[in-house]
Short mmCIF file of C-alpha atoms and ligand atoms in Angstrom, two decimals:
data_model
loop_
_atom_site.label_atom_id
_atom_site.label_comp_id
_atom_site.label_asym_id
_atom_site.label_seq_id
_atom_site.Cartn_x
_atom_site.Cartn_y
_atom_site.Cartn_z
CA UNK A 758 5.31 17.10 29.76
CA UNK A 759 7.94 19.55 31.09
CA UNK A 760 8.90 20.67 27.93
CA UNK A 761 8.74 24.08 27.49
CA UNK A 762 6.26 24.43 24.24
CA UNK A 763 6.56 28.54 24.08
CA UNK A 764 9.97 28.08 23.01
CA UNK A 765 9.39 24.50 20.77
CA UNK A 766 6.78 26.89 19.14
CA UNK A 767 8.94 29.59 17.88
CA UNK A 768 11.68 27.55 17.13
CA UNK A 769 10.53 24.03 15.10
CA UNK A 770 8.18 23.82 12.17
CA UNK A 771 6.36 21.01 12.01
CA UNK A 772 3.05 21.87 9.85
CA UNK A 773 3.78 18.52 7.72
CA UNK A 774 4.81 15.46 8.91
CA UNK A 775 4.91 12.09 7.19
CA UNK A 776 4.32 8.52 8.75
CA UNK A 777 5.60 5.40 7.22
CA UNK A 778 3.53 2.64 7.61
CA UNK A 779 -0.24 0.94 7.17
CA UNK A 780 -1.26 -0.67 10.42
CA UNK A 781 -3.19 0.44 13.70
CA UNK A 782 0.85 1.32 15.31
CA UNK A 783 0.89 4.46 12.55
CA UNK A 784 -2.77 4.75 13.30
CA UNK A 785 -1.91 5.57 16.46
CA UNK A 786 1.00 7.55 16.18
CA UNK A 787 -1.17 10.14 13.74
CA UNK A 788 -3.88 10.62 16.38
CA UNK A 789 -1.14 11.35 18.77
CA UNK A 790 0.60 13.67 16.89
CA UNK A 791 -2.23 15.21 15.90
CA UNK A 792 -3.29 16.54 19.04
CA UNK A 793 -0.41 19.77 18.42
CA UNK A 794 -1.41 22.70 17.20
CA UNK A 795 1.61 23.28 15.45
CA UNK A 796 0.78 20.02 12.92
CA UNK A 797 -1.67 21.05 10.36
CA UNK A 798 -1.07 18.00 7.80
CA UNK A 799 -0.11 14.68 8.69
CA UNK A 800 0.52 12.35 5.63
CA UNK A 801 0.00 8.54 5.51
CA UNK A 802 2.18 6.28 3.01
CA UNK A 803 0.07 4.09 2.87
CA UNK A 804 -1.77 4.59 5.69
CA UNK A 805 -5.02 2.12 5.65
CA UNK A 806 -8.92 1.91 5.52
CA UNK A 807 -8.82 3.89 8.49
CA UNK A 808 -6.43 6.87 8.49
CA UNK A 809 -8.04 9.34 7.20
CA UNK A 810 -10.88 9.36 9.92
CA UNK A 811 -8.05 10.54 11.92
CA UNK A 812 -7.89 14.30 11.79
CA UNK A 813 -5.25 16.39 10.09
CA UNK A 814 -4.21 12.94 8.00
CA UNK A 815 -4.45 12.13 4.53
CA UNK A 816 -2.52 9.01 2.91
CA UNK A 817 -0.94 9.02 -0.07
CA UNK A 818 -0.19 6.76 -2.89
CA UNK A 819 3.78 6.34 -3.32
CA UNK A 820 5.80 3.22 -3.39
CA UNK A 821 8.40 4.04 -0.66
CA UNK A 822 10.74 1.47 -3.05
CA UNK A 823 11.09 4.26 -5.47
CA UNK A 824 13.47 6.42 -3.34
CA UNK A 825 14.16 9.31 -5.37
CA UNK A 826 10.42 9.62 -5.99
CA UNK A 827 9.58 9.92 -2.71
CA UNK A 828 12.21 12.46 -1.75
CA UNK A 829 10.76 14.94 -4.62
CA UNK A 830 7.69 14.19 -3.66
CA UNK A 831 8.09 15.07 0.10
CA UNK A 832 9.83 18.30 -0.96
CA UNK A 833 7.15 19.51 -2.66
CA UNK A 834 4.98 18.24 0.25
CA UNK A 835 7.45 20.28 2.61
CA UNK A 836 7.67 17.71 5.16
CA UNK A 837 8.92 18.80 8.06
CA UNK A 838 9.19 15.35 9.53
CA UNK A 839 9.05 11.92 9.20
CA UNK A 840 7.92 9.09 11.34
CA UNK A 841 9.36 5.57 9.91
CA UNK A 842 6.99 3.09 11.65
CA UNK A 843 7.86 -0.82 10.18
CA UNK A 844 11.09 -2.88 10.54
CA UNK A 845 11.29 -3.75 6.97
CA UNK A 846 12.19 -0.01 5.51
CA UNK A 847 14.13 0.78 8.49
CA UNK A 848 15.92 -2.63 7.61
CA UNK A 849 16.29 -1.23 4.16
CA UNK A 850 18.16 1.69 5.02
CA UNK A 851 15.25 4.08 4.41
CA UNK A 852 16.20 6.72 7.14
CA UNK A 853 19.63 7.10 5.74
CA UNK A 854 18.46 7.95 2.55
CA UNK A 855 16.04 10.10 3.50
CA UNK A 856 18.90 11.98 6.05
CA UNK A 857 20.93 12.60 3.27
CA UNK A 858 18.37 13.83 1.69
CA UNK A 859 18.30 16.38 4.22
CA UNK A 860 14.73 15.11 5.85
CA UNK A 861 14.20 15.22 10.01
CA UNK A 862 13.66 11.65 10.63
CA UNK A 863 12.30 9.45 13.42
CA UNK A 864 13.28 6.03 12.88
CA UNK A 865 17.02 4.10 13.08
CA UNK A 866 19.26 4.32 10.38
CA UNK A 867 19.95 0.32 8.89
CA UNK A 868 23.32 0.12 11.33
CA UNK A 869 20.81 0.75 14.03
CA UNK A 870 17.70 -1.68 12.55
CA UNK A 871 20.36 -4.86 12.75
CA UNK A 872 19.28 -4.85 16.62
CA UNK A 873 16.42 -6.27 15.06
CA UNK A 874 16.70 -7.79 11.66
CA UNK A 875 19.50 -9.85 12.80
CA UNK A 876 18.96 -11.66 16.01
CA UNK A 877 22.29 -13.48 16.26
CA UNK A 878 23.88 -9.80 15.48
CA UNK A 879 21.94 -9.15 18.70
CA UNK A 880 23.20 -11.63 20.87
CA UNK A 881 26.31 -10.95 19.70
CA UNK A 882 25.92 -7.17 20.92
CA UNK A 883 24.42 -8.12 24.44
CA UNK A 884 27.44 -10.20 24.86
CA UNK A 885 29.86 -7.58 24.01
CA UNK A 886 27.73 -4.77 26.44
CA UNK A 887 27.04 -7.94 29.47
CA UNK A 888 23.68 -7.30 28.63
CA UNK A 889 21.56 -9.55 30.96
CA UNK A 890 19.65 -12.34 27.96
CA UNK A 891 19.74 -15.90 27.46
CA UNK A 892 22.58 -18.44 26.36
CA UNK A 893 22.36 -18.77 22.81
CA UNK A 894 24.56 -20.47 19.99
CA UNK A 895 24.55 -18.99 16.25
CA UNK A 896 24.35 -22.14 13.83
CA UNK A 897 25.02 -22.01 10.57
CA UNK A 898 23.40 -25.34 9.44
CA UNK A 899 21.32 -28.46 10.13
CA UNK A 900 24.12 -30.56 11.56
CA UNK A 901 25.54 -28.13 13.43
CA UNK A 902 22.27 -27.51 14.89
CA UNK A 903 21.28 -30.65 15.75
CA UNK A 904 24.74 -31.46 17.32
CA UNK A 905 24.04 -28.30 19.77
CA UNK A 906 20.79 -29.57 20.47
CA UNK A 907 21.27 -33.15 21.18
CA UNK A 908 24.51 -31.90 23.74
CA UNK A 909 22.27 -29.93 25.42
CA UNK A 910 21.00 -30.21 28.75
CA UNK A 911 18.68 -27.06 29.10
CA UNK A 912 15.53 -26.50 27.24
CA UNK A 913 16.01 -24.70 24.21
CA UNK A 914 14.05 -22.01 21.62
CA UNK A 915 14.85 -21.67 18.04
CA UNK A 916 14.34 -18.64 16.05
CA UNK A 917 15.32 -17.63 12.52
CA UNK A 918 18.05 -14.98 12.29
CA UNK A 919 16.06 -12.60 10.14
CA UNK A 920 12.78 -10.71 10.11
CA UNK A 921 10.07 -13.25 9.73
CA UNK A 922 7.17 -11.10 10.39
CA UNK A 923 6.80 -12.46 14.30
CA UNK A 924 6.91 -16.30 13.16
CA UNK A 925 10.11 -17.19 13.00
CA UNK A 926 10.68 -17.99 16.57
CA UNK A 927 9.27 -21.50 17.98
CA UNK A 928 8.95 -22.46 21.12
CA UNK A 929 9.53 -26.39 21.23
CA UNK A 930 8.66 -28.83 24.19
CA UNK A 931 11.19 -31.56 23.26
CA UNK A 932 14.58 -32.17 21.64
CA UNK A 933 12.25 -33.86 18.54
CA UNK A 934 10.33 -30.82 18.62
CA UNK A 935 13.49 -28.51 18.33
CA UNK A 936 15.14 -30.70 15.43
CA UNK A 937 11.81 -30.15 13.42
CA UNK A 938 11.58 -25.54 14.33
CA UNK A 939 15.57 -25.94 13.14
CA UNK A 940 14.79 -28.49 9.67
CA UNK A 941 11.54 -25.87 9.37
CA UNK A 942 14.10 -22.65 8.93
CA UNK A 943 16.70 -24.50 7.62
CA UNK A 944 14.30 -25.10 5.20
CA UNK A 945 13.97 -22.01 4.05
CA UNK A 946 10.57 -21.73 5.35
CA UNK A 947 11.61 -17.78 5.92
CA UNK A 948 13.94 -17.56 2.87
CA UNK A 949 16.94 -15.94 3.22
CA UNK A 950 15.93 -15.12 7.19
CA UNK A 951 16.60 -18.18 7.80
CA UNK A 952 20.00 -18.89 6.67
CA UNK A 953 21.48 -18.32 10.13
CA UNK A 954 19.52 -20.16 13.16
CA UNK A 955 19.78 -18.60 16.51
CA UNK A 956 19.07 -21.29 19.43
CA UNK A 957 18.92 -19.88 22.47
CA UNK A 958 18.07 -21.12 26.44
CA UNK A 959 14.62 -21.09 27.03
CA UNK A 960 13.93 -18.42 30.31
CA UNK A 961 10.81 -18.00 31.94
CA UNK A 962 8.81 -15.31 33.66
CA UNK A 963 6.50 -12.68 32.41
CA UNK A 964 6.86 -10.43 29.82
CA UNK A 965 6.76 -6.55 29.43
CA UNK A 966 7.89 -3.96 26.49
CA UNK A 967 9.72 -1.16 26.76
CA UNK A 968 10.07 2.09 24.59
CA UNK A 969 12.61 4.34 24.86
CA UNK A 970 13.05 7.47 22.50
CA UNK A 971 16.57 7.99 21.66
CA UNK A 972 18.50 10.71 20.25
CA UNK A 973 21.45 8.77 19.30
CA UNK A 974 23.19 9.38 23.14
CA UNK A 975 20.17 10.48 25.71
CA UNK A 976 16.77 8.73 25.90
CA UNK A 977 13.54 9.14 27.49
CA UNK A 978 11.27 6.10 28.48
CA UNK A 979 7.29 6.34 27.38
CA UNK A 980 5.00 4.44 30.04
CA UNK A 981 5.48 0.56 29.68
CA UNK A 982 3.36 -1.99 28.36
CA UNK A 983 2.26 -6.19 28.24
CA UNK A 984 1.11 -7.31 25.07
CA UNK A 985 -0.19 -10.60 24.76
CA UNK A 986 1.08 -12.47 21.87
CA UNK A 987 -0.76 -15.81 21.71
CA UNK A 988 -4.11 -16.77 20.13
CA UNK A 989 -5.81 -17.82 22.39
CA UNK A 990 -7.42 -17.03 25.79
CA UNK A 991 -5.27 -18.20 28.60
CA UNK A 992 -2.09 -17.30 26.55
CA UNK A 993 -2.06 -20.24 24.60
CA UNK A 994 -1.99 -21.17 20.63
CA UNK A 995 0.26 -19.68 18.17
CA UNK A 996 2.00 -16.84 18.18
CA UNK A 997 0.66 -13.80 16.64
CA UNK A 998 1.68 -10.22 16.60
CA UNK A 999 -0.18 -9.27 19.25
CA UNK A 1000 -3.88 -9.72 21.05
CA UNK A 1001 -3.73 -6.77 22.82
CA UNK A 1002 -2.20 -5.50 25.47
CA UNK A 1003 -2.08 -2.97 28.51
CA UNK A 1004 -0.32 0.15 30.04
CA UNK A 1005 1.54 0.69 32.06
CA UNK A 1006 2.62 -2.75 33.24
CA UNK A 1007 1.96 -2.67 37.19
CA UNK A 1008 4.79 -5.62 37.31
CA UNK A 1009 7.23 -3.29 36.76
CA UNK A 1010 8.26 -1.93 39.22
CA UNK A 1011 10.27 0.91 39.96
CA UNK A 1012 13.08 -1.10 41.26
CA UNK A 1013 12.73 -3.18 38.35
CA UNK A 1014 12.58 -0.25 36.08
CA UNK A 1015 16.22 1.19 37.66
CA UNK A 1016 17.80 -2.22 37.10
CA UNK A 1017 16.73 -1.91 33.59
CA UNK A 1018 17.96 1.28 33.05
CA UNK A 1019 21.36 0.33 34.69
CA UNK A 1020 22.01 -3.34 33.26
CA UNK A 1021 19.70 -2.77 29.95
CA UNK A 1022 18.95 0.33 28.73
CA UNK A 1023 22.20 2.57 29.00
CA UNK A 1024 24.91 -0.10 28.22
CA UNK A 1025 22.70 -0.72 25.08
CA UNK A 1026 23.01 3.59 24.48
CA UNK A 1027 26.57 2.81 25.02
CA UNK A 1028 27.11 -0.02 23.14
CA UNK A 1029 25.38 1.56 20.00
CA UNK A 1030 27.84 4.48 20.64
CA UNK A 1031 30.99 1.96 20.94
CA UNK A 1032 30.18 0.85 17.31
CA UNK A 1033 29.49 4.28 15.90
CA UNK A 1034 25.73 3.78 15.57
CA UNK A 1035 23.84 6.68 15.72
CA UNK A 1036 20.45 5.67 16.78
CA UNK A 1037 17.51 8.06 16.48
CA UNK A 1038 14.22 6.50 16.83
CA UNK A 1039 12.50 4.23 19.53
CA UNK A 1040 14.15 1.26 21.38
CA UNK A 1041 11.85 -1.32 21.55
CA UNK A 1042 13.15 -3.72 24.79
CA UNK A 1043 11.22 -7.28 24.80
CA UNK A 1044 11.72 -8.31 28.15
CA UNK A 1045 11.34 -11.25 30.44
CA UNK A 1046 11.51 -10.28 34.31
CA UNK A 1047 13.45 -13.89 35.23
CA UNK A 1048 13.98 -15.24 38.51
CA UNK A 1049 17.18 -13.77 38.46
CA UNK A 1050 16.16 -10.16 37.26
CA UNK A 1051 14.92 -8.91 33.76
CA UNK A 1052 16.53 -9.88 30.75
CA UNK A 1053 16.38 -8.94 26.97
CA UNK A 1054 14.41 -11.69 24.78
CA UNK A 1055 14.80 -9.12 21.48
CA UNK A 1056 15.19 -6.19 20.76
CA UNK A 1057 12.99 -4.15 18.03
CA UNK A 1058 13.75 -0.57 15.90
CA UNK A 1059 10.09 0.18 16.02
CA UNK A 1060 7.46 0.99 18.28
CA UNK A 1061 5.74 -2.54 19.49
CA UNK A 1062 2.02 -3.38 17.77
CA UNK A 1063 -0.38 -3.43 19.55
CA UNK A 1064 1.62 -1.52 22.54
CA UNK A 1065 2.05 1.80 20.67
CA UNK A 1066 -2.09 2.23 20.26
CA UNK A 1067 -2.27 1.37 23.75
CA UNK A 1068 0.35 4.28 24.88
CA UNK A 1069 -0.50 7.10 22.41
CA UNK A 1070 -4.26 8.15 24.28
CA UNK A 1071 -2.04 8.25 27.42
CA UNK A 1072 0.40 11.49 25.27
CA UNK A 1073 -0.25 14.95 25.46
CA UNK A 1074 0.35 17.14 23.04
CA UNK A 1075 3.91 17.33 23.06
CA UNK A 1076 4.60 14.40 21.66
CA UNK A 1077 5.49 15.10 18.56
CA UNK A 1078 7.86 17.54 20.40
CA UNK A 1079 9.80 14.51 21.50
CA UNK A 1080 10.15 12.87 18.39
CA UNK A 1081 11.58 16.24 16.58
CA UNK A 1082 14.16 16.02 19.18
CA UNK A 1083 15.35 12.66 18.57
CA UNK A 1084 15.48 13.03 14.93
CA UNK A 1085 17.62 16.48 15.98
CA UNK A 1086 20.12 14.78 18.65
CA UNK A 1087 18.39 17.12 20.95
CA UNK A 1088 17.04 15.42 24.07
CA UNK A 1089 18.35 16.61 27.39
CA UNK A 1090 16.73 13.22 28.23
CA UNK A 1091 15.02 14.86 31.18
CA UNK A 1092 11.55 15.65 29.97
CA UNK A 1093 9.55 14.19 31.56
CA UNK A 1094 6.27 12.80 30.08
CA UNK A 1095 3.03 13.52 31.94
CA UNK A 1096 0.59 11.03 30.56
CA UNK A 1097 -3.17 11.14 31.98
CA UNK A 1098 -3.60 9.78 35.48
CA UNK A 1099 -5.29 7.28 32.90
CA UNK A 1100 -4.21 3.54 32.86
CA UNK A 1101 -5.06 2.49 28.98
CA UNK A 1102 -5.96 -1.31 27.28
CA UNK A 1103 -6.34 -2.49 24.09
CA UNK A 1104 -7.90 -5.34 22.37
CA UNK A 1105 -7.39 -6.41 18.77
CA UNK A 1106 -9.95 -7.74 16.76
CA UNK A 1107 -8.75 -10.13 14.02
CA UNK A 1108 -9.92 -12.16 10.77
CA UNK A 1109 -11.03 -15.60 11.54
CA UNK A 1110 -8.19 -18.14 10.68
CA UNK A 1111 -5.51 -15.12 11.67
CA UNK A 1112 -2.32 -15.59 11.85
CA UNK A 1113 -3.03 -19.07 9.72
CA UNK A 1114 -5.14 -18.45 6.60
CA UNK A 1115 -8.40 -15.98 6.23
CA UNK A 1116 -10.47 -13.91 4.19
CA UNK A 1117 -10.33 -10.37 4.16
CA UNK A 1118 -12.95 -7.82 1.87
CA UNK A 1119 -15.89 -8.24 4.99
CA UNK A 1120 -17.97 -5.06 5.40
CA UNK A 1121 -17.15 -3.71 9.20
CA UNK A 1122 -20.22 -2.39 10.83
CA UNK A 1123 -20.05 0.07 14.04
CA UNK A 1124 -22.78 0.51 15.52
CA UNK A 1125 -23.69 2.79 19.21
CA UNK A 1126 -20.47 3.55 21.08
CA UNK A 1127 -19.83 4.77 24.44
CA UNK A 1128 -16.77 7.14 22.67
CA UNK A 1129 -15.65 8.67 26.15
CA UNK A 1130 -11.78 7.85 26.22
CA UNK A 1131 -12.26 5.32 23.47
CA UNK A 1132 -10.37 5.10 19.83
CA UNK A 1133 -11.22 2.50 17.34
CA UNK A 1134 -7.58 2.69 15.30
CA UNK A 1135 -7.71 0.83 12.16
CA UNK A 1136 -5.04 -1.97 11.59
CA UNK A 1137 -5.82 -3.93 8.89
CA UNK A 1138 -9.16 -2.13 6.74
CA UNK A 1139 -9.47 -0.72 3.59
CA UNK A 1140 -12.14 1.25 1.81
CA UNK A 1141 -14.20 -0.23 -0.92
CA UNK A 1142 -14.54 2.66 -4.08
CA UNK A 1143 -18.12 3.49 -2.45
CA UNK A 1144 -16.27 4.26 0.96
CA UNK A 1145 -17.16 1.07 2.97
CA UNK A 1146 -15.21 0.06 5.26
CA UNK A 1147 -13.61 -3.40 4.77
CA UNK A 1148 -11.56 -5.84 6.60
CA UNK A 1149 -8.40 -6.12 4.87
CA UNK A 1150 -5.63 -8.02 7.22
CA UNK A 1151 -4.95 -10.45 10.19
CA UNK A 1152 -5.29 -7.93 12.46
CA UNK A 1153 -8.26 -5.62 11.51
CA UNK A 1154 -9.06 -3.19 14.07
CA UNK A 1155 -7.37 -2.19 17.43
CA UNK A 1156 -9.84 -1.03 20.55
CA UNK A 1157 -8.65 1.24 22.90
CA UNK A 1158 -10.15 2.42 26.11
CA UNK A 1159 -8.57 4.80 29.06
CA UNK A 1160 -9.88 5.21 32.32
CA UNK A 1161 -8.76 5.13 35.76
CA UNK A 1162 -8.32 1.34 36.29
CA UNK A 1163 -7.82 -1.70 34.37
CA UNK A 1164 -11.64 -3.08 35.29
CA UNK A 1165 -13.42 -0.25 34.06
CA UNK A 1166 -11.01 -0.10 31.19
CA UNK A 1167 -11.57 -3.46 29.46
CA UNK A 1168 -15.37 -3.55 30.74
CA UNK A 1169 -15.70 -0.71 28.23
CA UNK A 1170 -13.69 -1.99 25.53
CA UNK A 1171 -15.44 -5.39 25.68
CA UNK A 1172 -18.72 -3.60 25.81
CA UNK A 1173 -18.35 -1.52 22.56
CA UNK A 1174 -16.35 -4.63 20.92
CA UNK A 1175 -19.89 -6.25 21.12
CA UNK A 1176 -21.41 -3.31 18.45
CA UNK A 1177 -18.79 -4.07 16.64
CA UNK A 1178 -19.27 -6.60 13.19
CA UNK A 1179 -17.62 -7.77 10.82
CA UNK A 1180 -17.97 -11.54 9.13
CA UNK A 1181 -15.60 -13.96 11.31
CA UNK A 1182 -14.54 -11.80 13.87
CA UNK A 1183 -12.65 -12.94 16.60
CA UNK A 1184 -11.05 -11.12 19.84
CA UNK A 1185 -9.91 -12.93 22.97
CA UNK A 1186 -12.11 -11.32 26.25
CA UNK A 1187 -9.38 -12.12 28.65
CA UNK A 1188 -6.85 -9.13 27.70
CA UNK A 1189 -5.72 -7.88 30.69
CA UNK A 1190 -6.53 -10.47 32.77
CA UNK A 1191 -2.82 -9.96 35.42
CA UNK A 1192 -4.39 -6.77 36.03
CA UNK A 1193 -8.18 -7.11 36.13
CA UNK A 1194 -9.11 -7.58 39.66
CA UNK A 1195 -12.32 -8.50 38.28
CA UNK A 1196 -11.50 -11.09 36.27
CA UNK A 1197 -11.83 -14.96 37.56
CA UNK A 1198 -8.17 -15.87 38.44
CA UNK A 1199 -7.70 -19.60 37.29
CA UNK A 1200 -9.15 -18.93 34.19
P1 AMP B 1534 10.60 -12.74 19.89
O1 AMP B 1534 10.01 -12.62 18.51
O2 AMP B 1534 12.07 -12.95 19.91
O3 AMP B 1534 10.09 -11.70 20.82
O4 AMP B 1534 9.95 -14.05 20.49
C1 AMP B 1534 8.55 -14.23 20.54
C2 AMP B 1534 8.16 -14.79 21.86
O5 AMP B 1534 8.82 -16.03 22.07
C3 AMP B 1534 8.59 -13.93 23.06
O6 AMP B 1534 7.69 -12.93 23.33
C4 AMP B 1534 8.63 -14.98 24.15
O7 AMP B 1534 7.32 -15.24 24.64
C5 AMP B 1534 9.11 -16.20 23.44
N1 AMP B 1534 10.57 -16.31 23.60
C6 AMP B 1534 11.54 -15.77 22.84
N2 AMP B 1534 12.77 -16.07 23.27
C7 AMP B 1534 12.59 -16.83 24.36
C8 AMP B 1534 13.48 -17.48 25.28
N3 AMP B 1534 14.80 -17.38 25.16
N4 AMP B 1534 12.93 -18.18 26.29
C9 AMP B 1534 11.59 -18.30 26.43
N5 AMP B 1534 10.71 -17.73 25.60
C10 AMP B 1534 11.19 -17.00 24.59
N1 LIG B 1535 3.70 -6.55 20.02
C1 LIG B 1535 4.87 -7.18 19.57
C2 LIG B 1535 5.58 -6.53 18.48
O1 LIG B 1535 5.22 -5.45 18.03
O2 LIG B 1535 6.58 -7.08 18.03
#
């Protein structure tokens, strides 16, 4: 990273910073951050099962509801920064609060989290910027809903307006099938999420995320990355929040990655400046490289899960440099990030019955590891009172492995999965498989 640390060093304190969040994503981001010398304490609220393995880190107990609380209590913990890492308190307007309160903060204020806690609001911002995305109509009700989608003669998707945790977006095969996603919402299904319905022209083409750290005008872009949302192997069954994924995404190419930067990413930088939103924090760009050129399917106000464990063993140690100057305004927006020569993969091993119903409270036993370029990051574990190590979510633990190609990567990762036990596990072995040369195409 061309960012001159000799100077970072004498003039930004950051001995304490605090992360907001309890899966593998803050996981990730502490073992990143970590890596500076200038960090000597990184604090977890809540942090999970698995946080403080990581070194530096230590989670404490605070219900981030109780805002006043927290702001004395990070005063006396002289935090010198803090890392928001979930949608739902950016969505609640955490990061303002905490600005005012004088704290450094990585993370959108709420103006900013609408890009993702309102989908229609979304649209309706593409539109105004000619943001490349799909058709879409904002419906109100059940009747006007199914007027739209009886009239129409494209395939549709139907998603609820609001945050719904990843599930609120169905992908229907018929007109029948897009009555029953819109009755489902309508519902109230997601509660008040759904009170708006967003459908929306179904595009095709594959997928890739995008990150790029803003300082409320200038941006840098991390390496990209494909997660792979569905269930199953092949990319099919439900969605989930993610199976794993892979970085960066060969299919991006760099004359991809200019058109997104022209037609995407700076009219969005624009567009939040148009309408006074002062974004400081991560853009998180779902896109869909179409026929006719990428185009935004959503955008987040977070770092992607499992994408961000995938890109943190590819930082150096200036990372956290990055994030200091977004929460300052101070990007030039021309550092430029020198990750390893390393291409990086991660699987995610899950509950049995995830993302329907399971059981969590399983012992997790590790047993020999090849730990060369390898991170286990904890996403959904807890620790029993005698310090075991229990599953304790959907998504329970998030494998990483760098090395210099995709093959080696996920032969690794799939090798030390298999010492790896907990009751009702389940992974899918095919992560990766675009960029596996080695893997049996047609699978
Ligand atoms: P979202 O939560 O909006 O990212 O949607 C979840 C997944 O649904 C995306 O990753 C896509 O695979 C799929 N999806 C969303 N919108 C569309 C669309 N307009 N056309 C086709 N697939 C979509
Ligand atoms: N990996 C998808 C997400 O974080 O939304």
């Amino acid at each position: 990273m061309s960012i001159n640390s000799t100077i970072s060093k004498n003039l930004i304190n950051l001995e304490n910073i605090l992360i907001i969040g309890n899966g593998g994503r803050e996981n990730s981001l502490a073992w990143a951050i970590q890596k500076n010398e200038l960090v000597k304490k990184i604090y977890l609220v809540p942090g999970n099962g698995g946080s403080e393995r990581i070194e530096k880190c230590e989670r404490i107990d605070i219900d981030i509801n109780k805002k006043n609380e927290l702001a004395e209590k990070l005063y006396l913990l002289k935090i010198d920064l803090i890392v928001i890492g979930p949608e739902i308190p950016l969505a609640d307007g955490l990061a303002d609060f905490l600005r005012k309160k004088d704290f450094k903060v990585f993370g959108p204020g709420k103006d900013g989290a609408k890009l993702e806690y309102s989908k229609s609001w979304a649209k309706e911002f593409m539109e105004d910027a000619n943001i490349p995305t799909a058709k879409f109509w904002k419906v109100k009700s059940l009747e006007e809903a199914k007027e739209i989608i009886h009239a129409s003669t494209i395939p549709l998707v139907v998603k609820a307006d609001g945050l719904a945790s990843g599930k609120g977006v169905f992908i229907p095969d018929s007109k029948d099938e897009c009555f029953r996603a819109a009755e489902i919402i309508f519902n109230g299904k997601f509660g008040n999420s759904g009170n708006v319905v967003v459908l929306e022209e179904k595009i095709q083409g594959p997928e890739v995320s995008v990150f790029a750290l803003c300082d409320g005008e200038k941006f840098i872009l991390l390496p990209s990355a494909q997660d792979h949302k569905r269930l199953n192997e092949n990319d099919k069954g439900p969605n989930t929040g993610g199976m794993g994924a892979y970085s960066p995404a060969p299919l991006l190419t760099e004359d991809y990655l200019n058109i997104i930067i022209k037609e995407i990413i700076k009219p969005t930088i624009v567009e939040l400046n148009k309408k006074n939103i002062d974004y400081k924090g991560v853009i998180y760009f779902g896109l869909m490289i179409t026929r006719s050129g990428p185009k935004v399917i959503e955008y987040n106000c977070r770092f992607g899960d499992p994408e961000c464990q995938t890109i943190m063993p590819l930082m150096d140690q200036n990372f956290v440099f990055l994030l200091e100057k977004c929460s300052m305004g101070n990007l030039t927006g021309d550092e430029v990030i020198n990750t390893t020569d390393k291409v990086s993969g991660c699987v995610i091993a899950t509950s049995g019955g995830y993302p329907n119903q399971y059981k969590t409270g399983f012992p997790i036993k590790i047993g020999n590891i090849d730990s060369n370029d390898f991170q286990i990051f904890d996403s959904g574990t807890a620790q029993s009172k005698n310090g075991e190590l229990l599953t304790n979510g959907g998504r329970v633990l998030s494998i990483v492995c760098q090395d210099k190609d995709f093959d080696t990567v996920f032969e690794k990762a799939y090798k030390n999965l298999k010492e790896i036990y907990f009751d009702g596990i389940y992974f899918r072995n095919d992560i990766g498989h675009q960029v596996r040369k080695n893997f049996p195409k047609g699978n």
